[in-house]
Each structure stands twice: as C-alpha cells, then as structure tokens.
Amino acid sequence: MKEVSVLAPASVANVVCGFDCLGFALAAPFDEMNLRLINEKTVRIINQDDHNLPTEPEKNVAGVALSAILDEIGDEIGFEVKITKHIKPGSGLGSSSASAVGAVVAANKLLSERFSRMELAEFALKGEFLASQGRHADNVAPCLYGGFTLVRSVFPLDIVEIEFPKLFVTVIHPQIEIKTSEARKILPAQVPLKSAIHAWANVGALIAALSKGDYGLIARSLEDLIVEPVRKSLIPHFDEVKNASLKANALGGGISGSGPSIFMLSETLETADAVKQAMCEVYENTKIEFNTYVSEINSEGVKILDK
Ligand code: HSE
C-alpha cells in the first residue's frame, strides 16, 4: 500500500471537571488527510485549505508527529501528506490533535501497522506538544480511540476507554482564536485542597454516571471550580450561552478544551437542537460570527478510508 486517506475527528477535552484527563470524540467536524510514502527521509506537507499552517515539518503538528515516526524506524523513507483541515486551529475542538492523530494513523497503515495504538498516541503527543507546550492527551486519546476516554497518566501513557450512554453534543464555535498555549499560561499553578476534592469527586461521579447511563448524575457532575472561572473571561458571552443552554434542558457543559468553543451534552437530539437554537440566539445579538455543530459522540474515532 503506497497511499492512505483518513478522517480525523474533532474532540472535546476536559469535559468540564476533567482538566487534561477527560475527552470525547465528535462526529463533526473532521480533518481529511492523505499520506503517501516517498523515497526520501523527509516529511513533505501540502496544505489544501485556507488556514496557512506552516509547511516546515518542525513547525507543523502533523510534521512533528510524522518525523517522530521516521526517527523511530530509521529507514530511508519519508511521507508526503496532504491536509484539508475542517477543524479550525485555535477552536478548542482538538484541531492539532486531529492533525497529529490522522497523520500517525495513516503512516502506521502505510507501515503495515507496525505500531500499537499506545505507541501511536506517543508519536501524536509529540506533535500536540508543539501546539500546546504541554503534555496532555485529552484530545489525542478520544481522536485515536473514539468515544469517551480518561487519560490516567501521561508518564507513562495510560488511556482508559469509558462506557457511555446515548448522548448528543451541541457545540458553538465563536470565530475568535484562542491559542491553547496562551490559555494554559493564565491557569493557577496551585489549587486549594477544597477545589481539588470537588474536582476529583466530580470526575469519579461523571465516569460512574456515564457507565451507568445515569443522566441526572452526569448533569450534577459537570461542574468545575478551577479552570472555567479563569478561562471563561476569554470567551465572550460564556455565561449567557451556558445559562440559555441549561434553560433549554441541556444536561450541562462548558468550555471545550481551551476554548473558545462551548459544548453542551443532551439526552436527546431534540434537546440538542433546542440547545443549538438557544446558543444561536445569544450570539445572533453580537457582532461575532459563529458556527454550530450538533453531533452524537463518535465511538469510532479516526477512520481509515477504503480506497
Ligand atoms: N486540556 C487542554 C487544555 C486541552 O485545556 O489546555 C487543550 O485543547
């Protein structure tokens, strides 16, 4: 096989109470990537979208992840990658992880699946580091595994797949850019024990609630006293969107990753659509352009396309 195409989905990291450890994959949007082997030990990047991302491999998330694979295998081969990004960089929807995961999964297919999923996650994390300047796998893991994931540890990497009931996700993406690296700089270096207790109690409860399909407990667990109060100042009308969504019967939600996207979970598609309407009404009264997505949780993750 000399050429492979993949679809790499957007993802929601943190999921309110699980900063840097919880995440889930979305059915839309997703990036399209096409990889082929070349006879030169290099990564050649061809952007097929309007995002003007760098094509130097060392400055491109997919390039860094693919270079990590080339360093590991040591063969005199390389990759040419064509990237069409539909997940806007700086959206809070795991755009960099989709680039990194799509690239390494396609590369692995070209290399006759020589690496395990956990090894692929390691390569992808090297790419993700370029964007966030931090080692966190809460977007990489759901993009790669699909569904809901918990990253128990990043040194060594330990990814846990979580069972979940039928859930619908509404996302509003205000068209402003927040760099993850910047949104990490404003976070407190230390948290009071009381807030930490609140956070780990909610994460435990959320995992139990997802596994049992206890929607009431899901709703009660989607709380965050540590990150949201700080980061919401970066997102215009965050509180209004959240309040309007809860009024429209969303179970709960908050900032998607490092923002500016805001996500809400709902029990039914009808509610998720009503939540979308409520979110739109808030933003229609502003001058800020926005996109919305209504999607189920994507249990498949990154997808290799059959030729
Ligand atoms: N957990 C990371 C953060 C996700 O919130 O900084 C970045 O998308």
mmCIF file of C-alpha atoms and ligand atoms in Angstrom:
data_model
loop_
_atom_site.group_PDB
_atom_site.id
_atom_site.type_symbol
_atom_site.label_atom_id
_atom_site.label_comp_id
_atom_site.label_asym_id
_atom_site.label_seq_id
_atom_site.Cartn_x
_atom_site.Cartn_y
_atom_site.Cartn_z
ATOM 1 C CA MET A 1 0.000 0.000 0.000
ATOM 2 C CA LYS A 2 1.536 3.331 -1.076
ATOM 3 C CA GLU A 3 -1.231 5.791 -0.220
ATOM 4 C CA VAL A 4 -3.780 6.139 2.575
ATOM 5 C CA SER A 5 -6.601 8.589 3.363
ATOM 6 C CA VAL A 6 -8.040 9.191 6.828
ATOM 7 C CA LEU A 7 -10.723 11.275 8.526
ATOM 8 C CA ALA A 8 -9.648 12.590 11.936
ATOM 9 C CA PRO A 9 -12.475 13.892 14.119
ATOM 10 C CA ALA A 10 -12.725 16.924 16.367
ATOM 11 C CA SER A 11 -12.830 16.260 20.090
ATOM 12 C CA VAL A 12 -13.875 17.929 23.324
ATOM 13 C CA ALA A 13 -11.189 17.895 26.007
ATOM 14 C CA ASN A 14 -11.527 18.433 29.773
ATOM 15 C CA VAL A 15 -15.326 17.771 29.735
ATOM 16 C CA VAL A 16 -15.708 20.446 32.438
ATOM 17 C CA CYS A 17 -14.404 18.618 35.524
ATOM 18 C CA GLY A 18 -11.593 16.509 33.994
ATOM 19 C CA PHE A 19 -8.946 19.082 33.118
ATOM 20 C CA ASP A 20 -6.222 17.469 30.990
ATOM 21 C CA CYS A 21 -7.580 13.940 31.512
ATOM 22 C CA LEU A 22 -11.122 13.557 30.103
ATOM 23 C CA GLY A 23 -12.233 13.839 26.478
ATOM 24 C CA PHE A 24 -14.620 12.568 23.838
ATOM 25 C CA ALA A 25 -14.695 12.475 20.043
ATOM 26 C CA LEU A 26 -17.266 14.289 17.916
ATOM 27 C CA ALA A 27 -18.859 13.083 14.693
ATOM 28 C CA ALA A 28 -18.260 16.510 13.109
ATOM 29 C CA PRO A 29 -16.200 18.426 12.112
ATOM 30 C CA PHE A 30 -13.206 16.334 10.982
ATOM 31 C CA ASP A 31 -9.982 16.800 9.020
ATOM 32 C CA GLU A 32 -9.148 14.919 5.827
ATOM 33 C CA MET A 33 -5.595 13.707 5.307
ATOM 34 C CA ASN A 34 -3.884 11.756 2.572
ATOM 35 C CA LEU A 35 -0.447 10.218 3.046
ATOM 36 C CA ARG A 36 1.938 8.509 0.686
ATOM 37 C CA LEU A 37 5.378 7.016 1.104
ATOM 38 C CA ILE A 38 8.266 8.740 -0.632
ATOM 39 C CA ASN A 39 11.863 7.608 -1.184
ATOM 40 C CA GLU A 40 13.457 10.466 0.713
ATOM 41 C CA LYS A 41 13.779 10.679 4.502
ATOM 42 C CA THR A 42 11.668 13.790 4.927
ATOM 43 C CA VAL A 43 8.105 14.974 5.600
ATOM 44 C CA ARG A 44 6.575 16.967 2.758
ATOM 45 C CA ILE A 45 3.436 18.882 3.759
ATOM 46 C CA ILE A 46 0.845 20.103 1.248
ATOM 47 C CA ASN A 47 -1.929 22.218 2.764
ATOM 48 C CA GLN A 48 -5.194 22.066 0.845
ATOM 49 C CA ASP A 49 -7.133 24.589 2.932
ATOM 50 C CA ASP A 50 -7.032 28.294 3.778
ATOM 51 C CA HIS A 51 -5.536 28.083 7.271
ATOM 52 C CA ASN A 52 -1.972 28.950 6.200
ATOM 53 C CA LEU A 53 -0.419 26.480 8.611
ATOM 54 C CA PRO A 54 3.359 26.097 8.303
ATOM 55 C CA THR A 55 4.656 23.512 5.839
ATOM 56 C CA GLU A 56 8.051 23.142 7.549
ATOM 57 C CA PRO A 57 7.732 19.775 9.307
ATOM 58 C CA GLU A 58 9.288 21.037 12.548
ATOM 59 C CA LYS A 59 6.671 23.820 12.774
ATOM 60 C CA ASN A 60 3.666 21.680 11.846
ATOM 61 C CA VAL A 61 1.915 19.359 14.308
ATOM 62 C CA ALA A 62 1.476 16.586 11.716
ATOM 63 C CA GLY A 63 5.074 17.143 10.589
ATOM 64 C CA VAL A 64 6.473 16.731 14.101
ATOM 65 C CA ALA A 65 4.417 13.571 14.711
ATOM 66 C CA LEU A 66 5.495 12.045 11.379
ATOM 67 C CA SER A 67 9.141 12.998 11.951
ATOM 68 C CA ALA A 68 8.963 11.162 15.302
ATOM 69 C CA ILE A 69 7.901 8.016 13.410
ATOM 70 C CA LEU A 70 10.703 8.443 10.852
ATOM 71 C CA ASP A 71 13.252 8.832 13.671
ATOM 72 C CA GLU A 72 11.953 5.647 15.281
ATOM 73 C CA ILE A 73 12.012 3.462 12.152
ATOM 74 C CA GLY A 74 15.333 4.764 10.786
ATOM 75 C CA ASP A 75 14.556 3.604 7.189
ATOM 76 C CA GLU A 76 15.366 5.748 4.156
ATOM 77 C CA ILE A 77 11.739 6.604 3.502
ATOM 78 C CA GLY A 78 9.543 9.615 4.130
ATOM 79 C CA PHE A 79 5.959 10.832 3.886
ATOM 80 C CA GLU A 80 4.099 13.270 1.705
ATOM 81 C CA VAL A 81 0.969 14.451 3.497
ATOM 82 C CA LYS A 82 -1.917 16.399 2.011
ATOM 83 C CA ILE A 83 -4.044 18.076 4.683
ATOM 84 C CA THR A 84 -7.521 19.544 4.381
ATOM 85 C CA LYS A 85 -8.446 20.953 7.739
ATOM 86 C CA HIS A 86 -12.115 21.476 8.519
ATOM 87 C CA ILE A 87 -11.382 21.880 12.250
ATOM 88 C CA LYS A 88 -10.205 25.428 12.645
ATOM 89 C CA PRO A 89 -6.927 25.824 14.554
ATOM 90 C CA GLY A 90 -7.474 27.578 17.884
ATOM 91 C CA SER A 91 -11.117 26.480 18.061
ATOM 92 C CA GLY A 92 -10.870 24.358 21.206
ATOM 93 C CA LEU A 93 -12.051 21.361 19.212
ATOM 94 C CA GLY A 94 -8.812 19.386 19.145
ATOM 95 C CA SER A 95 -7.610 20.671 15.783
ATOM 96 C CA SER A 96 -3.931 19.961 16.468
ATOM 97 C CA SER A 97 -4.693 16.500 17.840
ATOM 98 C CA ALA A 98 -6.704 15.645 14.743
ATOM 99 C CA SER A 99 -3.701 16.615 12.585
ATOM 100 C CA ALA A 100 -1.315 14.598 14.722
ATOM 101 C CA VAL A 101 -3.545 11.529 15.108
ATOM 102 C CA GLY A 102 -4.650 11.487 11.448
ATOM 103 C CA ALA A 103 -1.011 11.656 10.358
ATOM 104 C CA VAL A 104 0.297 8.861 12.592
ATOM 105 C CA VAL A 105 -2.637 6.523 11.921
ATOM 106 C CA ALA A 106 -2.236 6.940 8.148
ATOM 107 C CA ALA A 107 1.534 6.480 8.453
ATOM 108 C CA ASN A 108 1.050 3.311 10.503
ATOM 109 C CA LYS A 109 -1.231 1.884 7.839
ATOM 110 C CA LEU A 110 1.467 2.561 5.207
ATOM 111 C CA LEU A 111 3.970 0.819 7.507
ATOM 112 C CA SER A 112 1.832 -2.357 7.737
ATOM 113 C CA GLU A 113 0.508 -1.444 11.211
ATOM 114 C CA ARG A 114 3.850 -1.897 12.932
ATOM 115 C CA PHE A 115 2.969 0.324 15.922
ATOM 116 C CA SER A 116 0.382 -0.230 18.680
ATOM 117 C CA ARG A 117 -2.283 2.370 19.420
ATOM 118 C CA MET A 118 -0.464 3.447 22.565
ATOM 119 C CA GLU A 119 2.748 3.944 20.550
ATOM 120 C CA LEU A 120 0.788 5.999 18.024
ATOM 121 C CA ALA A 121 -0.559 8.124 20.872
ATOM 122 C CA GLU A 122 3.056 8.803 21.954
ATOM 123 C CA PHE A 123 4.012 9.979 18.442
ATOM 124 C CA ALA A 124 0.860 12.118 18.224
ATOM 125 C CA LEU A 125 1.617 13.686 21.614
ATOM 126 C CA LYS A 126 4.965 14.897 20.311
ATOM 127 C CA GLY A 127 3.049 16.790 17.623
ATOM 128 C CA GLU A 128 0.429 18.035 20.094
ATOM 129 C CA PHE A 129 3.200 19.434 22.297
ATOM 130 C CA LEU A 130 4.135 21.885 19.546
ATOM 131 C CA ALA A 131 0.667 23.481 19.772
ATOM 132 C CA SER A 132 0.037 23.478 23.496
ATOM 133 C CA GLN A 133 3.539 23.449 25.012
ATOM 134 C CA GLY A 134 2.156 20.920 27.474
ATOM 135 C CA ARG A 135 1.961 17.136 27.628
ATOM 136 C CA HIS A 136 -1.718 16.253 27.771
ATOM 137 C CA ALA A 137 -3.521 13.549 25.806
ATOM 138 C CA ASP A 138 -7.145 14.513 26.440
ATOM 139 C CA ASN A 139 -7.728 15.324 22.741
ATOM 140 C CA VAL A 140 -5.297 12.805 21.245
ATOM 141 C CA ALA A 141 -6.859 9.878 23.146
ATOM 142 C CA PRO A 142 -10.509 10.308 22.035
ATOM 143 C CA CYS A 143 -9.479 11.195 18.476
ATOM 144 C CA LEU A 144 -7.442 7.981 18.301
ATOM 145 C CA TYR A 145 -9.681 5.603 20.293
ATOM 146 C CA GLY A 146 -13.097 7.183 19.696
ATOM 147 C CA GLY A 147 -15.767 7.566 22.363
ATOM 148 C CA PHE A 148 -15.047 8.857 25.842
ATOM 149 C CA THR A 149 -11.537 8.439 27.246
ATOM 150 C CA LEU A 150 -9.765 9.102 30.511
ATOM 151 C CA VAL A 151 -6.002 9.629 30.500
ATOM 152 C CA ARG A 152 -4.943 8.222 33.862
ATOM 153 C CA SER A 153 -1.297 9.087 33.328
ATOM 154 C CA VAL A 154 0.878 10.709 30.653
ATOM 155 C CA PHE A 155 4.199 9.387 32.075
ATOM 156 C CA PRO A 156 3.825 6.555 31.138
ATOM 157 C CA LEU A 157 0.819 6.955 28.916
ATOM 158 C CA ASP A 158 -2.225 5.124 30.298
ATOM 159 C CA ILE A 159 -5.501 5.605 28.407
ATOM 160 C CA VAL A 160 -8.794 4.218 29.723
ATOM 161 C CA GLU A 161 -11.842 3.823 27.482
ATOM 162 C CA ILE A 162 -15.077 4.792 29.267
ATOM 163 C CA GLU A 163 -18.511 3.348 28.565
ATOM 164 C CA PHE A 164 -21.149 5.950 27.833
ATOM 165 C CA PRO A 165 -24.892 6.093 27.110
ATOM 166 C CA LYS A 166 -26.536 7.759 24.117
ATOM 167 C CA LEU A 167 -25.576 11.432 24.296
ATOM 168 C CA PHE A 168 -25.872 14.337 21.895
ATOM 169 C CA VAL A 169 -23.430 17.203 21.793
ATOM 170 C CA THR A 170 -24.110 20.791 20.778
ATOM 171 C CA VAL A 171 -21.107 22.997 20.075
ATOM 172 C CA ILE A 172 -20.929 26.688 19.357
ATOM 173 C CA HIS A 173 -17.667 27.934 17.921
ATOM 174 C CA PRO A 174 -17.353 31.721 18.073
ATOM 175 C CA GLN A 175 -14.950 32.757 15.316
ATOM 176 C CA ILE A 176 -12.182 34.029 17.550
ATOM 177 C CA GLU A 177 -8.904 32.183 18.065
ATOM 178 C CA ILE A 178 -7.574 31.122 21.456
ATOM 179 C CA LYS A 179 -4.137 29.523 21.466
ATOM 180 C CA THR A 180 -4.007 26.588 23.876
ATOM 181 C CA SER A 181 -0.511 27.607 24.974
ATOM 182 C CA GLU A 182 -1.856 31.062 25.953
ATOM 183 C CA ALA A 183 -4.952 29.653 27.669
ATOM 184 C CA ARG A 184 -2.689 27.417 29.763
ATOM 185 C CA LYS A 185 -0.497 30.309 30.899
ATOM 186 C CA ILE A 186 -3.367 32.014 32.765
ATOM 187 C CA LEU A 187 -4.210 28.956 34.878
ATOM 188 C CA PRO A 188 -3.271 28.804 38.559
ATOM 189 C CA ALA A 189 -0.152 26.755 39.285
ATOM 190 C CA GLN A 190 -1.708 25.512 42.541
ATOM 191 C CA VAL A 191 -5.279 24.826 43.620
ATOM 192 C CA PRO A 192 -6.772 24.790 47.115
ATOM 193 C CA LEU A 193 -7.365 21.307 48.513
ATOM 194 C CA LYS A 194 -11.109 22.068 48.705
ATOM 195 C CA SER A 195 -11.277 22.705 44.946
ATOM 196 C CA ALA A 196 -9.215 19.588 44.240
ATOM 197 C CA ILE A 197 -11.607 17.461 46.306
ATOM 198 C CA HIS A 198 -14.521 18.954 44.393
ATOM 199 C CA ALA A 199 -12.806 18.144 41.063
ATOM 200 C CA TRP A 200 -11.859 14.533 41.723
ATOM 201 C CA ALA A 201 -15.259 13.807 43.265
ATOM 202 C CA ASN A 202 -16.924 15.117 40.101
ATOM 203 C CA VAL A 203 -14.618 13.186 37.757
ATOM 204 C CA GLY A 204 -15.299 9.945 39.645
ATOM 205 C CA ALA A 205 -19.033 10.628 39.652
ATOM 206 C CA LEU A 206 -19.051 11.521 35.948
ATOM 207 C CA ILE A 207 -17.296 8.268 34.995
ATOM 208 C CA ALA A 208 -19.735 6.262 37.135
ATOM 209 C CA ALA A 209 -22.690 8.173 35.700
ATOM 210 C CA LEU A 210 -21.542 7.619 32.111
ATOM 211 C CA SER A 211 -21.052 3.902 32.710
ATOM 212 C CA LYS A 212 -24.466 3.526 34.373
ATOM 213 C CA GLY A 213 -26.274 5.866 31.981
ATOM 214 C CA ASP A 214 -27.376 7.991 34.944
ATOM 215 C CA TYR A 215 -28.242 11.276 33.185
ATOM 216 C CA GLY A 216 -29.078 13.082 36.450
ATOM 217 C CA LEU A 217 -25.648 12.298 37.871
ATOM 218 C CA ILE A 218 -23.982 13.296 34.567
ATOM 219 C CA ALA A 219 -25.697 16.682 34.912
ATOM 220 C CA ARG A 220 -24.634 17.106 38.559
ATOM 221 C CA SER A 221 -21.020 16.125 37.826
ATOM 222 C CA LEU A 222 -20.427 18.670 35.045
ATOM 223 C CA GLU A 223 -19.021 21.283 37.423
ATOM 224 C CA ASP A 224 -15.631 22.987 37.553
ATOM 225 C CA LEU A 225 -14.386 25.477 40.145
ATOM 226 C CA ILE A 226 -10.784 25.570 38.943
ATOM 227 C CA VAL A 227 -10.394 26.207 35.201
ATOM 228 C CA GLU A 228 -13.748 27.537 33.974
ATOM 229 C CA PRO A 229 -13.862 30.567 36.307
ATOM 230 C CA VAL A 230 -10.479 31.692 34.951
ATOM 231 C CA ARG A 231 -10.811 30.834 31.273
ATOM 232 C CA LYS A 232 -14.384 31.981 30.734
ATOM 233 C CA SER A 233 -13.106 35.563 30.683
ATOM 234 C CA LEU A 234 -11.521 34.711 27.282
ATOM 235 C CA ILE A 235 -14.902 33.721 25.813
ATOM 236 C CA PRO A 236 -17.457 36.449 25.091
ATOM 237 C CA HIS A 237 -20.960 35.695 26.460
ATOM 238 C CA PHE A 238 -19.906 32.384 28.028
ATOM 239 C CA ASP A 239 -22.284 32.653 30.999
ATOM 240 C CA GLU A 240 -25.199 33.675 28.772
ATOM 241 C CA VAL A 241 -24.632 30.686 26.467
ATOM 242 C CA LYS A 242 -24.364 28.319 29.413
ATOM 243 C CA ASN A 243 -27.469 29.663 31.150
ATOM 244 C CA ALA A 244 -29.528 29.644 27.938
ATOM 245 C CA SER A 245 -28.418 26.050 27.220
ATOM 246 C CA LEU A 246 -29.353 24.827 30.692
ATOM 247 C CA LYS A 247 -32.714 26.563 30.312
ATOM 248 C CA ALA A 248 -33.161 24.602 27.069
ATOM 249 C CA ASN A 249 -32.644 21.415 29.117
ATOM 250 C CA ALA A 250 -29.014 20.619 28.334
ATOM 251 C CA LEU A 251 -27.567 18.230 30.926
ATOM 252 C CA GLY A 252 -24.588 20.542 31.285
ATOM 253 C CA GLY A 253 -21.350 21.501 29.602
ATOM 254 C CA GLY A 254 -18.760 24.226 29.470
ATOM 255 C CA ILE A 255 -15.627 25.284 27.646
ATOM 256 C CA SER A 256 -14.485 22.805 25.008
ATOM 257 C CA GLY A 257 -10.768 22.254 25.569
ATOM 258 C CA SER A 258 -9.147 25.645 25.934
ATOM 259 C CA GLY A 259 -11.998 27.399 24.086
ATOM 260 C CA PRO A 260 -13.450 29.462 22.536
ATOM 261 C CA SER A 261 -15.891 26.673 21.600
ATOM 262 C CA ILE A 262 -18.557 25.879 24.181
ATOM 263 C CA PHE A 263 -20.163 22.417 24.304
ATOM 264 C CA MET A 264 -23.312 21.096 25.929
ATOM 265 C CA LEU A 265 -24.460 17.492 26.380
ATOM 266 C CA SER A 266 -28.105 16.492 25.925
ATOM 267 C CA GLU A 267 -30.073 13.310 26.362
ATOM 268 C CA THR A 268 -31.964 13.581 23.064
ATOM 269 C CA LEU A 269 -31.423 15.026 19.599
ATOM 270 C CA GLU A 270 -34.480 17.271 20.050
ATOM 271 C CA THR A 271 -32.919 18.827 23.154
ATOM 272 C CA ALA A 272 -29.534 19.182 21.433
ATOM 273 C CA ASP A 273 -31.274 21.080 18.596
ATOM 274 C CA ALA A 274 -33.123 23.281 21.098
ATOM 275 C CA VAL A 275 -29.788 23.985 22.819
ATOM 276 C CA LYS A 276 -28.302 24.967 19.458
ATOM 277 C CA GLN A 277 -31.188 27.392 18.971
ATOM 278 C CA ALA A 278 -30.635 28.860 22.439
ATOM 279 C CA MET A 279 -26.890 29.278 21.794
ATOM 280 C CA CYS A 280 -27.540 30.911 18.406
ATOM 281 C CA GLU A 281 -29.966 33.407 19.962
ATOM 282 C CA VAL A 282 -27.214 34.601 22.316
ATOM 283 C CA TYR A 283 -24.625 35.025 19.564
ATOM 284 C CA GLU A 284 -27.001 36.447 16.965
ATOM 285 C CA ASN A 285 -27.220 39.518 19.188
ATOM 286 C CA THR A 286 -23.457 40.068 18.911
ATOM 287 C CA LYS A 287 -21.148 41.014 16.048
ATOM 288 C CA ILE A 288 -19.167 37.797 16.480
ATOM 289 C CA GLU A 289 -19.527 35.210 13.737
ATOM 290 C CA PHE A 290 -20.001 31.624 14.860
ATOM 291 C CA ASN A 291 -20.508 28.036 13.711
ATOM 292 C CA THR A 292 -22.561 25.402 15.443
ATOM 293 C CA TYR A 293 -22.404 21.607 15.346
ATOM 294 C CA VAL A 294 -24.867 19.039 16.654
ATOM 295 C CA SER A 295 -23.376 15.578 16.795
ATOM 296 C CA GLU A 296 -23.514 12.261 18.579
ATOM 297 C CA ILE A 297 -20.422 11.139 20.440
ATOM 298 C CA ASN A 298 -18.255 9.456 17.826
ATOM 299 C CA SER A 299 -17.425 5.989 19.109
ATOM 300 C CA GLU A 300 -15.128 5.135 16.188
ATOM 301 C CA GLY A 301 -12.514 7.900 16.320
ATOM 302 C CA VAL A 302 -10.057 8.361 13.467
ATOM 303 C CA LYS A 303 -11.176 6.473 10.384
ATOM 304 C CA ILE A 304 -9.099 4.965 7.579
ATOM 305 C CA LEU A 305 -10.945 5.321 4.275
ATOM 306 C CA ASP A 306 -11.124 2.310 1.976
ATOM 307 C CA LYS A 307 -9.896 3.023 -1.496
HETATM 308 N N1 HSE B 1 -6.617 20.074 28.378
HETATM 309 C C1 HSE B 1 -6.125 21.011 27.413
HETATM 310 C C2 HSE B 1 -6.351 22.421 27.941
HETATM 311 C C3 HSE B 1 -6.879 20.814 26.132
HETATM 312 O O1 HSE B 1 -7.479 22.698 28.353
HETATM 313 O O2 HSE B 1 -5.419 23.208 27.961
HETATM 314 C C4 HSE B 1 -6.475 21.754 25.058
HETATM 315 O O3 HSE B 1 -7.350 21.601 23.954
#
